[in-house]
CSV table of C-alpha atoms in Angstrom, one decimal:
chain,number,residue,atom,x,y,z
A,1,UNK,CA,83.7,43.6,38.6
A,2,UNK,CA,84.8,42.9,34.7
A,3,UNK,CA,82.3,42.4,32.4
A,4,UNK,CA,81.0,38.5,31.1
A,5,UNK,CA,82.5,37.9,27.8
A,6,UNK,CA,80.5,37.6,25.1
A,7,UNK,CA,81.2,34.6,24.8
A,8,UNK,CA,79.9,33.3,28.5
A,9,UNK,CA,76.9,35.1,28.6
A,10,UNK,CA,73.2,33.1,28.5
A,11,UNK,CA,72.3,32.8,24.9
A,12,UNK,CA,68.8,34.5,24.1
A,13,UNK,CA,66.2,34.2,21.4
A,14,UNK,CA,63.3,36.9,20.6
A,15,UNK,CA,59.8,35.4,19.7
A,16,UNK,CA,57.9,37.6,17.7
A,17,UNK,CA,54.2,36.9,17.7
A,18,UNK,CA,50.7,37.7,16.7
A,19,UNK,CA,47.6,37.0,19.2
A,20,UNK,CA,44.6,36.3,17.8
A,21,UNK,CA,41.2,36.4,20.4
A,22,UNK,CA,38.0,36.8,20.2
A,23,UNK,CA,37.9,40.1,22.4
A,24,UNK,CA,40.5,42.9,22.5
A,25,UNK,CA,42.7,42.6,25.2
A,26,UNK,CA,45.8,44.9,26.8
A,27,UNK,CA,49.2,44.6,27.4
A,28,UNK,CA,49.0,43.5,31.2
A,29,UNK,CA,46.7,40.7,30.7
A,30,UNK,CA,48.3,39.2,27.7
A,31,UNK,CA,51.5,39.4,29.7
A,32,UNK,CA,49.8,37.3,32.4
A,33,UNK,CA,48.4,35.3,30.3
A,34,UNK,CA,51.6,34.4,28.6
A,35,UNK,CA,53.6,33.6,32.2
A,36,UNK,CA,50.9,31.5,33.1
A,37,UNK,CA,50.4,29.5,29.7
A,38,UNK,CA,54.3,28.9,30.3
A,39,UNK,CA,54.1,27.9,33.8
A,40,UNK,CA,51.1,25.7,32.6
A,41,UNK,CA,52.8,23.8,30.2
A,42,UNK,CA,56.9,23.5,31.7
A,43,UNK,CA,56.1,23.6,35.1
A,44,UNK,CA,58.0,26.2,37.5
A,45,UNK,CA,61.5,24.3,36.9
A,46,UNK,CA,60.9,24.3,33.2
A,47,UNK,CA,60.0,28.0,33.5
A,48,UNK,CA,63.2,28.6,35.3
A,49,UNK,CA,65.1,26.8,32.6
A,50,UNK,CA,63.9,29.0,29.9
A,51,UNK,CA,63.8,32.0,31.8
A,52,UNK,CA,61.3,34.1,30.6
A,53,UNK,CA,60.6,37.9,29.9
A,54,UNK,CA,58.0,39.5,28.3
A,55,UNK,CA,59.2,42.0,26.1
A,56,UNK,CA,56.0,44.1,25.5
A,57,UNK,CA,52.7,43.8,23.6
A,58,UNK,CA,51.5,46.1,20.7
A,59,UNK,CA,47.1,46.0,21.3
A,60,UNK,CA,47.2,48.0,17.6
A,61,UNK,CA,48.5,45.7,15.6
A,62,UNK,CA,48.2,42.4,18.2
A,63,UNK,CA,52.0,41.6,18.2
A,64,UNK,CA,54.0,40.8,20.6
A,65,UNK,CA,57.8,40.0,21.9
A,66,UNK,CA,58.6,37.2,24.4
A,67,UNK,CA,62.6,36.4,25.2
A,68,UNK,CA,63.9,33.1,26.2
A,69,UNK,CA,66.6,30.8,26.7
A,70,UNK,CA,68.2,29.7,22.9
A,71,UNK,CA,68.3,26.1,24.1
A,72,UNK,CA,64.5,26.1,25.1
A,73,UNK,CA,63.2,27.9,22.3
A,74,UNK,CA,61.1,25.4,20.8
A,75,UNK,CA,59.6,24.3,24.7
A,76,UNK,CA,58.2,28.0,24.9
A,77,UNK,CA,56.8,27.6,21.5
A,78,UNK,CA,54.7,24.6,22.3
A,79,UNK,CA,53.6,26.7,25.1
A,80,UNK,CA,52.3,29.3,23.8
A,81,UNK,CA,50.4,27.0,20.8
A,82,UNK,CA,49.0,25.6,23.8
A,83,UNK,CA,47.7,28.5,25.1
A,84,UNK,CA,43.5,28.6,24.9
A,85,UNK,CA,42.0,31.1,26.9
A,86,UNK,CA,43.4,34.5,28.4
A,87,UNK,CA,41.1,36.1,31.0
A,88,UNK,CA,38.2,33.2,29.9
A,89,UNK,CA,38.9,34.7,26.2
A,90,UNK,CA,39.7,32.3,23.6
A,91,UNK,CA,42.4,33.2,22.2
A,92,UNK,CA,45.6,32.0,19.5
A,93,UNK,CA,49.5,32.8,19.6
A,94,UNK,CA,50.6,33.4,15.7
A,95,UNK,CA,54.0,32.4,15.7
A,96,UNK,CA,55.8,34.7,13.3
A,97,UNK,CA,59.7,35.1,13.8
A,98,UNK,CA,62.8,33.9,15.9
A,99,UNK,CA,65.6,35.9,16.4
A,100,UNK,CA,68.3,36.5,17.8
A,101,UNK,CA,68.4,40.2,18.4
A,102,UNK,CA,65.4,42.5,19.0
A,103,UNK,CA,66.5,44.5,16.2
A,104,UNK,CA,65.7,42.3,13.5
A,105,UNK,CA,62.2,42.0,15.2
A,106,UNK,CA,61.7,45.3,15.0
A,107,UNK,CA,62.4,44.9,10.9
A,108,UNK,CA,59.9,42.1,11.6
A,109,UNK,CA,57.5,44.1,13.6
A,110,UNK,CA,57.3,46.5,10.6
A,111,UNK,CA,57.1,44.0,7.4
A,112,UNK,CA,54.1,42.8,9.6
A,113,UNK,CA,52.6,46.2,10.0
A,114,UNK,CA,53.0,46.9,5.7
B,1,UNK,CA,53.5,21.9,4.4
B,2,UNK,CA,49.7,20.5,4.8
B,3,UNK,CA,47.3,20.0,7.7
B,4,UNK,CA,45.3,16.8,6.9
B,5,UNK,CA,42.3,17.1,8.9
B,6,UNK,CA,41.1,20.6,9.5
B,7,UNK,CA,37.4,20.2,10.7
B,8,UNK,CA,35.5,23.2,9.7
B,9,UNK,CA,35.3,25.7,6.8
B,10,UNK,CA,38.2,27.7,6.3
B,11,UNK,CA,39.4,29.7,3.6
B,12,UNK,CA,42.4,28.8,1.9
B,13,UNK,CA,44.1,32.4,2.4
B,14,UNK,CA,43.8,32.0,5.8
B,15,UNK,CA,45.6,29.0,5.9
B,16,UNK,CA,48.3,30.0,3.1
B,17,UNK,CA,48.4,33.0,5.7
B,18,UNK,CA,49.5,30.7,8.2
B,19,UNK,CA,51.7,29.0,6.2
B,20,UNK,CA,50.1,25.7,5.0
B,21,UNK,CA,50.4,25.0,1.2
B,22,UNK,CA,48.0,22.5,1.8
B,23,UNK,CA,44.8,21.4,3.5
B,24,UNK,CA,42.3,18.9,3.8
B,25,UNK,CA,39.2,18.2,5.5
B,26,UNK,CA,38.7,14.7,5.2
B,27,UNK,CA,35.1,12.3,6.6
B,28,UNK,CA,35.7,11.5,9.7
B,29,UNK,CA,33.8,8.9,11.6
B,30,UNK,CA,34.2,7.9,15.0
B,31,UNK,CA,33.8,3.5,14.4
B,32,UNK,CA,31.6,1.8,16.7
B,33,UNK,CA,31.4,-1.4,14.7
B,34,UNK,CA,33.2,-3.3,12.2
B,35,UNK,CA,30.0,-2.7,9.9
B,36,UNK,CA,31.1,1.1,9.8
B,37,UNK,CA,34.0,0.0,8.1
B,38,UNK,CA,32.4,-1.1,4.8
B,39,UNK,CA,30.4,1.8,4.6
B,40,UNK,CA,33.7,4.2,4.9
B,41,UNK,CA,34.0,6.5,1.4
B,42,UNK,CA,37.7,7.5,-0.2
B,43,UNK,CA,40.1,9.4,1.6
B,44,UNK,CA,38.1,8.7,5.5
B,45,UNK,CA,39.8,9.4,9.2
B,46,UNK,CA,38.3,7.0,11.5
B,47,UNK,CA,39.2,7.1,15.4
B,48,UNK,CA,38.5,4.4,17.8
B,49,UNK,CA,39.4,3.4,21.4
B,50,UNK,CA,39.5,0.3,20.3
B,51,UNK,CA,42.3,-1.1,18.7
B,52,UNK,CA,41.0,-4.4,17.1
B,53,UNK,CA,38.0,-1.9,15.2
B,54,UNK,CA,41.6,-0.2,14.5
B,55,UNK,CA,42.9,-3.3,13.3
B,56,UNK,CA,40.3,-4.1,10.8
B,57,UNK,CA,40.1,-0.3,9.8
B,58,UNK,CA,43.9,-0.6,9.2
B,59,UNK,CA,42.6,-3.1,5.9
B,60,UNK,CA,40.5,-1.2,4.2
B,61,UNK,CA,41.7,0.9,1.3
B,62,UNK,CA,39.4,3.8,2.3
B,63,UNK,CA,40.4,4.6,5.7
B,64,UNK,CA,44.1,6.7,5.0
B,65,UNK,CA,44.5,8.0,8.5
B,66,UNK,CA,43.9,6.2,11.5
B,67,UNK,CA,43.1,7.5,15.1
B,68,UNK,CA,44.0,6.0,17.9
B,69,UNK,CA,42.0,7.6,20.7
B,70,UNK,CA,43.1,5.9,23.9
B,71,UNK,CA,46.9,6.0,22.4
B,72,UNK,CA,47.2,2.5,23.1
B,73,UNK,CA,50.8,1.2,22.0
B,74,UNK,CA,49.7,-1.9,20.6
B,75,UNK,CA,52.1,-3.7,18.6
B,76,UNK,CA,49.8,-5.4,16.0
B,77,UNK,CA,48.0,-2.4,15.8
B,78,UNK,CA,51.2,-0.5,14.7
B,79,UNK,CA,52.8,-2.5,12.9
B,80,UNK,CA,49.5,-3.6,10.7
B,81,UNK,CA,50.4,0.2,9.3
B,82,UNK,CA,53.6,-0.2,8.4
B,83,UNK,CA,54.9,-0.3,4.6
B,84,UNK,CA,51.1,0.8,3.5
B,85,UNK,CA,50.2,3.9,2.3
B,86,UNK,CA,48.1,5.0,5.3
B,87,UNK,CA,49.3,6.6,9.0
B,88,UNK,CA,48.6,7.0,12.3
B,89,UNK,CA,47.0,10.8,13.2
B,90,UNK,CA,48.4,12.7,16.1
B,91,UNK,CA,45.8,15.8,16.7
B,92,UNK,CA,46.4,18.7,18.7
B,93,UNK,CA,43.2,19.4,19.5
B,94,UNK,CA,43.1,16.9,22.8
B,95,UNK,CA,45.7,18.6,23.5
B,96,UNK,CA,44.2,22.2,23.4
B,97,UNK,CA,41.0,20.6,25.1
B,98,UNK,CA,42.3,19.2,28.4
B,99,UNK,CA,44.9,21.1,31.1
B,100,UNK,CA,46.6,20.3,33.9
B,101,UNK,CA,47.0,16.7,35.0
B,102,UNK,CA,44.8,15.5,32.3
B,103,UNK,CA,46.8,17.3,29.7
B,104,UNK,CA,50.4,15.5,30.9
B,105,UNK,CA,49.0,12.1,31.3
B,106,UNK,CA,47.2,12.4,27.9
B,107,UNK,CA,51.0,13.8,26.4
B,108,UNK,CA,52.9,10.8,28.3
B,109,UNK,CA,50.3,8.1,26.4
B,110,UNK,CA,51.2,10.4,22.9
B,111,UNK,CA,54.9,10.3,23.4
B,112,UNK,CA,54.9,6.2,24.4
B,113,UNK,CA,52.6,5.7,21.0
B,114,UNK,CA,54.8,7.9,19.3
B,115,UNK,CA,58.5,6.3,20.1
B,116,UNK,CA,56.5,3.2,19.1
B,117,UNK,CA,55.7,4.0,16.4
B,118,UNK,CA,58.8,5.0,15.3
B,119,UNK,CA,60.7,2.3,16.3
B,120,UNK,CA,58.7,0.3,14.3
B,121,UNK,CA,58.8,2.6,11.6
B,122,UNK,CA,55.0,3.7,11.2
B,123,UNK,CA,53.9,6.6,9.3
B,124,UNK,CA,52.5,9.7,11.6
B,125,UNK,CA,51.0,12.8,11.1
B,126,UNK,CA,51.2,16.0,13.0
B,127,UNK,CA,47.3,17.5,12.5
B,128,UNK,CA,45.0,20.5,14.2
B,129,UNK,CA,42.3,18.6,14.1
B,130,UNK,CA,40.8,21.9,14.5
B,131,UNK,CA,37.2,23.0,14.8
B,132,UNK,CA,37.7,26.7,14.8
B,133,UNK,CA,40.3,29.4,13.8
B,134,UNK,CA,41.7,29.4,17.3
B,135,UNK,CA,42.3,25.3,17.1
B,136,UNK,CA,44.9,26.5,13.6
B,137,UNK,CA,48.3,25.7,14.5
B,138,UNK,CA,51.4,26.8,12.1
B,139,UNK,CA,53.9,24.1,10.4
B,140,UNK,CA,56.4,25.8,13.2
B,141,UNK,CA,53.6,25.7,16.1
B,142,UNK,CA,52.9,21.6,14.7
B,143,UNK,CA,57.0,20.8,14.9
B,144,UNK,CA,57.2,22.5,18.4
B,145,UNK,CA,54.6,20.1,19.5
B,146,UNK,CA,56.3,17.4,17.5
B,147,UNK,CA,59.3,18.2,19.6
B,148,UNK,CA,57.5,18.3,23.0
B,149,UNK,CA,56.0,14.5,22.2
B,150,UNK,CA,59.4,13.0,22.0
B,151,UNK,CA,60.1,13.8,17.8
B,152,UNK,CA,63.2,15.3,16.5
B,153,UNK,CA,62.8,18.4,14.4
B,154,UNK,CA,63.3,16.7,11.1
B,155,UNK,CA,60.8,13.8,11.7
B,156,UNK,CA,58.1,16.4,13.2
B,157,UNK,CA,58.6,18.0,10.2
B,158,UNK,CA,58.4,14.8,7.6
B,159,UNK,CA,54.8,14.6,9.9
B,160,UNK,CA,53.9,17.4,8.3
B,161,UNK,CA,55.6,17.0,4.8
B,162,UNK,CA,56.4,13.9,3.5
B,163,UNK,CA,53.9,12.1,4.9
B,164,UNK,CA,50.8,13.5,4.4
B,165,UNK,CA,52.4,14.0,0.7
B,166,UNK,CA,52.9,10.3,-0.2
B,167,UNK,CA,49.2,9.9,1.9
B,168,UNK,CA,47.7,12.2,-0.7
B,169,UNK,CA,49.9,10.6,-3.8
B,170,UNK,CA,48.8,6.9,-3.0
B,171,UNK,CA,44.7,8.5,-2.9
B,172,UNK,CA,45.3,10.5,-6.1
């Protein structure tokens, strides 16, 4: 099977952010607790249309990646400064970067970390 | 960028951390009586459910920001606001409070007050309302929600600029 162009492939944007809560929390409960504040807010067909994925979750520094659809960027984002409680722990997405690519996160990842 | 009614003592580094340049935290009084309105000092929020206490709040030069609890889309109401140097306040905080059904029906009211208002060309502004550091929303977090009530990015972000800016001018 040949390849998708470039140019037809699904459009993608990386979220970098920071959680803020009120008790430490890991990398599998944050990632629930993100799917669910995003099935909260856009519904399972709104979920679908931003198709999702949770890219990982540093507990050191309390930053974290999420990928969506480019077109439904700004849904997700509402979502997540939405989001209250994880686990029945209050709790705060910090917004800190769009991108692109996962690459300039990174570079994000680390002017966060200085 | 500046969050107009933060509700509780935060330092300002936090907030420039965020990425505020400004904020305020304004009196707020919930009005139970047109008598409350005379007693209102500079630079007050009032809320109501009612919208002829709104009405007469709407005429005083002390009350700058005007809540409008129940989100009724009241013509009169709205445009009693418009051309004066005052606006209607769209808090985040009801939303962060309720979930669920609650939560959309509450959004659907904001987003019908909201077209309203501008369609009839009424100042708003985007605020936390926030009574702790988790209720602290970003300029980007505030436009997102903007987005999601029916705003376009530009006029969430006036919400958050221009308007609480000529607010604070026309008190100064």
């Amino acid at each position: 099977m040949p390849p998708i162009k470039p140019t037809m492939r699904e459009k993608k944007r990386y979220v970098l952010f920071a959680l803020e809560s009120e008790a430490p929390l890991n990398e599998e409960t944050v990632k629930r607790g993100t799917y669910a504040a995003l099935i909260s807010f856009l519904g399972e067909y709104g979920a679908s249309l931003a198709s999702p994925k949770f890219i990982g979750y540093r507990a050191s520094d309390n930053l974290g990646v999420l990928r969506c659809d480019h077109e439904e960027v700004e849904k997700v984002k509402a979502a997540l400064a939405l989001c209250r409680t994880i686990d029945g722990k209050k709790v705060a997405f910090r917004l800190k970067k769009v991108s692109g690519t996962i690459l300039s996160l990174n570079s994000g990842f680390e002017k966060e970390k200085e | 960028m500046i969050d107009l009614d933060v509700r509780f003592q935060v330092r300002k580094e936090k907030m420039t951390e965020i990425g505020f340049e400004r904020f305020l935290s304004p009196f707020s009084l919930e009005l139970t009586k047109v008598a409350d309105i005379r007693k209102l000092p500079p630079f007050s929020v009032v809320s109501s459910s009612d919208v002829e206490l709104l009405r007469e709040a709407a005429k005083s030069r002390n009350a700058v920001l005007l809540y409008n609890k129940g989100f009724q889309a009241d013509v009169g109401l709205i445009r009693d606001l418009v051309g004066k140097k005052k606006a209607f306040e769209i808090p985040v905080a009801p939303l962060l409070e309720s979930s669920g059904i609650a939560r959309a029906t509450l959004m659907t009211r904001m987003r019908f007050f909201i077209k309203q208002c501008v369609h009839l060309r009424a100042p708003i502004v985007i605020t936390s309302q926030a009574r702790d550091s988790f209720g602290l929303k970003s300029p980007h977090e505030l436009i997102a929600i903007g987005e999601a009530l029916g705003l376009t990015h530009e006029q969430a972000e006036w919400a958050i600029s221009e308007t609480p800016e000529m607010i604070l001018h026309a008190a100064d």
